[in-house]
Short mmCIF file of C-alpha atoms and ligand atoms in Angstrom, two decimals:
data_model
loop_
_atom_site.label_atom_id
_atom_site.label_comp_id
_atom_site.label_asym_id
_atom_site.label_seq_id
_atom_site.Cartn_x
_atom_site.Cartn_y
_atom_site.Cartn_z
CA MET A 1117 30.77 27.14 -5.04
CA PRO A 1118 29.49 24.54 -2.56
CA GLU A 1119 30.47 20.94 -3.03
CA SER A 1120 28.27 18.62 -5.04
CA ALA A 1121 26.67 15.59 -3.41
CA GLU A 1122 29.26 13.47 -5.17
CA GLU A 1123 32.13 15.50 -3.74
CA VAL A 1124 30.73 15.34 -0.21
CA TYR A 1125 30.03 11.64 -0.58
CA ALA A 1126 33.54 11.03 -1.88
CA ARG A 1127 34.98 12.64 1.23
CA VAL A 1128 32.76 10.51 3.47
CA VAL A 1129 33.85 7.36 1.65
CA ALA A 1130 37.49 8.40 1.82
CA LEU A 1131 37.14 8.86 5.55
CA VAL A 1132 35.14 5.82 6.59
CA GLY A 1133 34.61 3.66 3.50
CA GLU A 1134 31.45 3.02 1.50
CA ARG A 1135 29.63 1.22 4.32
CA GLY A 1136 31.38 2.92 7.18
CA ARG A 1137 29.82 5.24 9.73
CA LEU A 1138 30.90 8.72 10.69
CA PRO A 1139 32.05 9.10 14.31
CA MET A 1140 29.33 9.21 16.92
CA PRO A 1141 28.90 12.73 18.31
CA PRO A 1142 29.17 13.06 22.13
CA VAL A 1143 25.41 12.98 22.70
CA HIS A 1144 25.93 11.84 26.30
CA GLU A 1145 27.44 15.30 26.90
CA TRP A 1146 24.62 17.22 25.19
CA ASP A 1147 22.34 18.68 27.80
CA ILE A 1148 19.56 19.26 25.27
CA PHE A 1149 19.77 15.87 23.55
CA PRO A 1150 16.26 14.45 24.05
CA TRP A 1151 17.09 10.75 23.92
CA GLU A 1152 18.85 8.67 26.52
CA VAL A 1153 21.72 6.55 25.43
CA VAL A 1154 20.84 2.98 26.34
CA ASP A 1155 22.65 -0.33 26.04
CA ALA A 1156 21.88 -0.67 22.36
CA GLY A 1157 23.18 2.85 21.88
CA LEU A 1158 22.59 5.17 18.96
CA GLN A 1159 24.65 5.53 15.91
CA PRO A 1160 24.60 7.64 12.76
CA LYS A 1161 22.94 6.10 9.76
CA VAL A 1162 25.12 5.04 6.89
CA VAL A 1163 25.43 7.98 4.47
CA ARG A 1164 23.67 6.91 1.33
CA ALA A 1165 25.01 7.46 -2.17
CA PRO A 1166 23.74 10.54 -4.05
CA ALA A 1167 20.33 10.17 -5.66
CA ASP A 1168 17.73 12.33 -7.39
CA GLU A 1169 15.95 14.88 -5.22
CA ALA A 1170 12.48 13.73 -4.17
CA SER A 1171 9.61 15.67 -5.74
CA ARG A 1172 8.01 18.15 -3.33
CA THR A 1173 4.32 18.55 -2.59
CA GLY A 1174 2.81 21.16 -4.89
CA ALA A 1175 5.80 21.15 -7.23
CA ASP A 1176 5.27 23.73 -9.99
CA GLY A 1177 1.98 24.63 -8.31
CA VAL A 1178 0.35 21.34 -9.27
CA GLY A 1179 -1.88 19.99 -6.50
CA CYS A 1180 -0.61 22.62 -4.06
CA LEU A 1181 -2.68 22.53 -0.87
CA SER A 1182 -1.51 25.99 0.18
CA CYS A 1183 -2.84 27.48 -3.08
CA THR A 1184 -6.17 25.64 -2.96
CA GLY A 1185 -6.65 25.97 0.80
CA ASP A 1186 -7.57 22.28 0.92
CA GLY A 1187 -4.88 21.43 3.46
CA ASP A 1188 -5.47 21.28 7.20
CA ALA A 1189 -3.82 24.66 7.93
CA VAL A 1190 -6.23 27.11 9.59
CA LEU A 1191 -6.10 30.73 8.40
CA VAL A 1192 -5.98 33.36 11.18
CA TRP A 1193 -4.48 36.50 9.58
CA GLU A 1194 -3.89 37.81 6.07
CA ASN A 1195 -2.94 40.81 4.02
CA GLU A 1196 -2.77 41.12 0.23
CA ARG A 1197 0.31 38.95 -0.20
CA TRP A 1198 0.75 36.94 3.01
CA LYS A 1199 -1.23 34.64 5.26
CA LEU A 1200 -0.72 33.25 8.74
CA THR A 1201 -2.00 29.76 9.51
CA HIS A 1202 -1.72 27.17 12.26
CA PRO A 1203 -1.85 23.37 12.39
CA PRO A 1204 -5.26 21.77 13.08
CA ALA A 1205 -4.38 20.73 16.63
CA PRO A 1206 -2.04 21.91 19.40
CA SER A 1207 1.31 20.25 19.97
CA GLY A 1208 3.91 20.26 22.71
CA LEU A 1209 5.32 23.75 22.20
CA PRO A 1210 3.14 26.75 23.03
CA LEU A 1211 2.64 27.90 19.45
CA VAL A 1212 3.56 26.70 15.99
CA LEU A 1213 2.56 29.06 13.17
CA TRP A 1214 3.19 29.21 9.43
CA LEU A 1215 3.74 32.43 7.50
CA SER A 1216 3.13 31.78 3.81
CA SER A 1217 2.98 33.81 0.65
CA LYS A 1218 -0.36 33.83 -1.14
CA GLU A 1219 1.34 33.49 -4.50
CA HIS A 1220 2.82 30.10 -5.35
CA LEU A 1221 6.57 30.60 -5.24
CA ASP A 1222 9.58 29.26 -3.39
CA TYR A 1223 11.60 31.17 -0.80
CA PRO A 1224 14.47 32.13 -3.13
CA ASP A 1225 11.94 33.39 -5.70
CA MET A 1226 10.85 36.44 -3.68
CA ASP A 1227 11.56 39.73 -5.37
CA ASP A 1228 13.02 42.55 -3.29
CA ASP A 1229 9.65 44.09 -2.44
CA LEU A 1230 8.16 40.81 -1.28
CA ALA A 1231 11.35 39.95 0.61
CA ALA A 1232 11.26 43.32 2.38
CA GLU A 1233 7.64 42.75 3.37
CA TYR A 1234 8.47 39.22 4.50
CA GLY A 1235 11.25 40.63 6.67
CA ARG A 1236 8.95 43.11 8.38
CA ILE A 1237 6.15 40.62 9.03
CA SER A 1238 8.63 37.99 10.18
CA VAL A 1239 10.13 40.33 12.77
CA TRP A 1240 6.72 41.57 13.95
CA LEU A 1241 5.50 38.02 14.33
CA CYS A 1242 8.64 36.84 16.10
CA ARG A 1243 8.43 39.79 18.49
CA ILE A 1244 4.71 39.35 19.17
CA MET A 1245 5.13 35.64 19.91
CA SER A 1246 8.29 36.27 21.97
CA ASN A 1247 6.42 38.78 24.12
CA LEU A 1248 3.76 36.25 25.11
CA PRO A 1249 4.09 35.31 28.77
CA HIS A 1250 6.22 32.26 29.47
CA VAL A 1251 7.62 32.11 25.96
CA GLY A 1252 11.38 31.83 26.09
CA ARG A 1253 12.26 32.37 22.47
CA VAL A 1254 10.76 31.96 19.02
CA HIS A 1255 12.61 29.86 16.46
CA VAL A 1256 12.11 30.84 12.82
CA ASN A 1257 12.71 28.07 10.33
CA ARG A 1258 12.46 27.68 6.60
CA TRP A 1259 13.12 24.18 5.31
CA GLY A 1260 11.04 23.76 2.17
CA ASP A 1261 11.93 20.11 1.70
CA GLY A 1262 8.31 18.96 2.03
CA SER A 1263 6.19 21.53 0.22
CA GLU A 1264 7.37 23.84 -2.54
CA HIS A 1265 5.00 26.69 -1.60
CA LEU A 1266 6.83 29.38 0.42
CA HIS A 1267 6.14 28.81 4.10
CA VAL A 1268 8.18 29.72 7.18
CA TRP A 1269 7.75 28.05 10.57
CA PHE A 1270 7.56 30.03 13.82
CA PHE A 1271 8.06 27.85 16.91
CA ALA A 1272 7.53 29.46 20.31
CA ARG A 1273 9.24 27.50 23.03
CA THR A 1274 8.45 27.59 26.72
CA ALA A 1275 10.81 29.61 28.90
CA ARG A 1276 12.74 27.94 31.73
CA LEU A 1277 12.09 24.39 30.56
CA PRO A 1278 15.57 22.90 30.75
CA GLY A 1279 16.66 21.05 27.67
CA VAL A 1280 13.84 22.22 25.40
CA LEU A 1281 16.14 24.48 23.47
CA GLY A 1282 17.44 25.18 20.01
CA SER A 1283 16.72 22.80 17.17
CA MET A 1284 15.87 20.05 19.68
CA ALA A 1285 12.86 22.08 20.80
CA LEU A 1286 11.29 20.86 17.57
CA GLU A 1287 11.79 17.25 18.65
CA TRP A 1288 10.16 18.07 21.97
CA ASP A 1289 7.20 19.60 20.12
CA GLY A 1290 6.21 16.06 19.17
CA MET A 1291 6.96 14.52 22.58
CA LEU A 1292 5.57 16.95 25.15
CA PRO A 1293 1.85 16.62 25.88
CA PRO A 1294 -0.20 19.01 23.72
CA VAL A 1295 -1.07 22.46 25.03
CA PRO A 1296 -4.69 22.70 26.28
CA GLU A 1297 -6.83 23.71 23.30
CA ASP A 1298 -8.47 26.75 24.92
CA VAL A 1299 -5.11 28.19 25.94
CA TRP A 1300 -3.70 27.49 22.50
CA LEU A 1301 -6.60 29.11 20.64
CA ALA A 1302 -6.54 32.18 22.89
CA ASP A 1303 -2.82 32.65 22.23
CA ILE A 1304 -3.30 32.25 18.48
CA ARG A 1305 -6.08 34.84 18.59
CA ALA A 1306 -3.88 37.24 20.56
CA VAL A 1307 -1.03 36.90 18.05
CA ALA A 1308 -3.28 37.37 15.02
CA ARG A 1309 -4.96 40.45 16.49
CA ARG A 1310 -1.66 41.97 17.53
CA LEU A 1311 -0.21 41.37 14.07
CA ALA A 1312 -3.25 43.13 12.59
CA THR A 1313 -2.26 46.29 14.46
CA HIS A 1314 0.79 46.39 12.15
CA ASP A 1315 -0.81 45.27 8.90
CA GLY A 1316 -3.56 43.09 7.42
CA ARG A 1317 -6.55 41.75 9.26
CA ALA A 1318 -7.12 39.10 11.89
CA LEU A 1319 -9.66 36.41 11.02
CA VAL A 1320 -10.14 35.16 14.57
ZN1 ZN B 2740 1.09 26.87 -3.89
#
């Protein structure tokens, strides 16, 4: 059984005290760390004491923008149970797409059939995006800390761009200048149409 927040916090306090800071990681040695260490330096935040979990958007399906379609996500592909959407505007990485269930449920709530279908679509989508020219790799992420409705992120990163790698590629997504809109839309269209050769239908 994993540790509780209290148990983890107790170990932190035992190590560095209630207001103490954990040791600074060697960011100056991290090739992919996207911030420069300057005079003021960087340091870890103080670990805060355990508290209640924040309520998520669309908790229990109430006011869920994914269910109502009132959010800013743009639908580009769907089948009976799944939909593929993209943010309203391009960002620094070549493509950022969301694969979401149509039903309101959380990731651990998938039954075996839905999970199997998720697995297939996820791999198709990752492969299709990875095969786009100049895409180095596609990072597949499920966090679920913001919205309760099942959604998985697919981040395509540019190949041969030193440092824009791994989890830090997500930081670069917000720092690099946005991809030209016509290029971005053409790539989204290509992915949706290619995915439709496996299942579902493209809407662009
Ligand atoms: Zn929902």
